[in-house]
Coordinates of C-alpha atoms in Angstrom, one line a residue:
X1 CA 11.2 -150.2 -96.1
X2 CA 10.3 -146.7 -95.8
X3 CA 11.4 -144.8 -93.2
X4 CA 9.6 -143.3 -90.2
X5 CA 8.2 -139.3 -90.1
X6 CA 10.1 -138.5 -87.1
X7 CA 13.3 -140.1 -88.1
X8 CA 12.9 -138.2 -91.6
X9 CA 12.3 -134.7 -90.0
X10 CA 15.6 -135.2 -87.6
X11 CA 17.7 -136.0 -91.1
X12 CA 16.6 -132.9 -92.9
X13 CA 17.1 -130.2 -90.4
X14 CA 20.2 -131.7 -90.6
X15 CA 21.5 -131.4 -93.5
X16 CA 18.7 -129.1 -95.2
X17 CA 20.4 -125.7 -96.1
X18 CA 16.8 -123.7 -95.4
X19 CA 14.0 -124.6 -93.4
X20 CA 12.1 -125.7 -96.6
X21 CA 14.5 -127.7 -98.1
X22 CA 13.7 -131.0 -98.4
X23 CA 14.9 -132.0 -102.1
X24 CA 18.5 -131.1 -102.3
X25 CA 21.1 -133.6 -102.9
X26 CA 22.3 -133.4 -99.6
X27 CA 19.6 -134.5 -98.0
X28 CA 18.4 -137.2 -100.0
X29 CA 21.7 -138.7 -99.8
X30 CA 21.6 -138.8 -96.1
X31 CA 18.0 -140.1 -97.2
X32 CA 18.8 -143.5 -99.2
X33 CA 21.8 -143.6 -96.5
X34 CA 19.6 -144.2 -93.7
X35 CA 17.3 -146.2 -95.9
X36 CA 20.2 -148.7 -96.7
X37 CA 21.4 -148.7 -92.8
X38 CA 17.8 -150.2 -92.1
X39 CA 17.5 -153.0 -95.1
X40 CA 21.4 -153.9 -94.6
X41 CA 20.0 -154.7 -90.7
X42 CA 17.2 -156.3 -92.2
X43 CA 19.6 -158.6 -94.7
X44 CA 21.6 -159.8 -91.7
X45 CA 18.5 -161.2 -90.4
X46 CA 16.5 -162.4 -93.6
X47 CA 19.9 -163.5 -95.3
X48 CA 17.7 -165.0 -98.3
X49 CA 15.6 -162.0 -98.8
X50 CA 16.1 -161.2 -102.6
X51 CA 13.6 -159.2 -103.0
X52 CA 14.9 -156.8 -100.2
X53 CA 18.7 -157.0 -101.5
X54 CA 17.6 -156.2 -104.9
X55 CA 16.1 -152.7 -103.4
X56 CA 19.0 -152.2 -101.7
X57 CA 21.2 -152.3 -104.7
X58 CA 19.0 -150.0 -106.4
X59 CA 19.0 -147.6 -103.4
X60 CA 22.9 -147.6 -103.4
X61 CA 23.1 -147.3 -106.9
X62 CA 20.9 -144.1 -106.7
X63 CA 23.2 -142.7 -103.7
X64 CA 26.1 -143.3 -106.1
X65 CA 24.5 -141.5 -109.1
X66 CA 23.3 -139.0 -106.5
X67 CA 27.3 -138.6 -104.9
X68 CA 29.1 -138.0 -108.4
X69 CA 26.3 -135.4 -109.1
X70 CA 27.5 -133.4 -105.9
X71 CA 31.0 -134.0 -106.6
X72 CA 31.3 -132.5 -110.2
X73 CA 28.7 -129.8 -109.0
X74 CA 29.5 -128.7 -105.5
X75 CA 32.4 -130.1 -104.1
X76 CA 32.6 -128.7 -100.6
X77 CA 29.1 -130.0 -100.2
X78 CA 30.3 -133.4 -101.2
X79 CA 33.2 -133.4 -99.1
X80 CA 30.8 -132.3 -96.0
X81 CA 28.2 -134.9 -96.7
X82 CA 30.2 -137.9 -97.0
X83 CA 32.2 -137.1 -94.4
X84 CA 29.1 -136.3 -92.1
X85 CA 27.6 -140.0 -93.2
X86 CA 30.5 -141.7 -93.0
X87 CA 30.4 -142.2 -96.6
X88 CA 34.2 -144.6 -98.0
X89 CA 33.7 -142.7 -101.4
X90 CA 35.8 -143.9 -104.5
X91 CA 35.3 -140.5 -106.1
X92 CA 38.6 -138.3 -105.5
X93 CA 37.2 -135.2 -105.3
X94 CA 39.6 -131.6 -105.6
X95 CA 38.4 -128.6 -103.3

């Protein structure tokens, strides 16, 4: 399920760090976040939707690949993100 434009903009002034940022790892963390907010609604509803839950998965495995990179390179960012999403992380991350 993709998301809508205007909901898209509102997330990356956000958590861009510049008006034209629109690739960092910030933001397309809170990206795939709001993406798996939607489908896990969706999943509640459609309980025998593979097709969707298999997406998902691959959408929160991406997010995790996406967390450790921001943890190992920029930790402050990391800690800021997740706690800005709401994120439970396993990663134990030093600042």
């Amino acid at each position: 399920m993709a998301l809508k434009s205007d909901t898209k903009i509102e997330i990356i002034k956000k958590f861009a760090a510049s008006p034209k940022d629109t690739g960092s790892p910030r933001v397309q963390i809170a990206l795939l976040s709001t993406q798996i907010e939607e489908l896990t609604g969706h999943l509640k509803v459609h309980k025998k939707d593979q097709h969707s839950r298999r997406g998902l998965l691959k959408i929160i495995s991406k997010r995790r690949r996406l967390l450790n990179y921001l943890a190992k390179s920029n930790p402050k960012d990391y800690l800021e993100t997740s706690k800005a999403l709401k994120i439970n992380s396993q990663l134990r991350c030093v600042a």
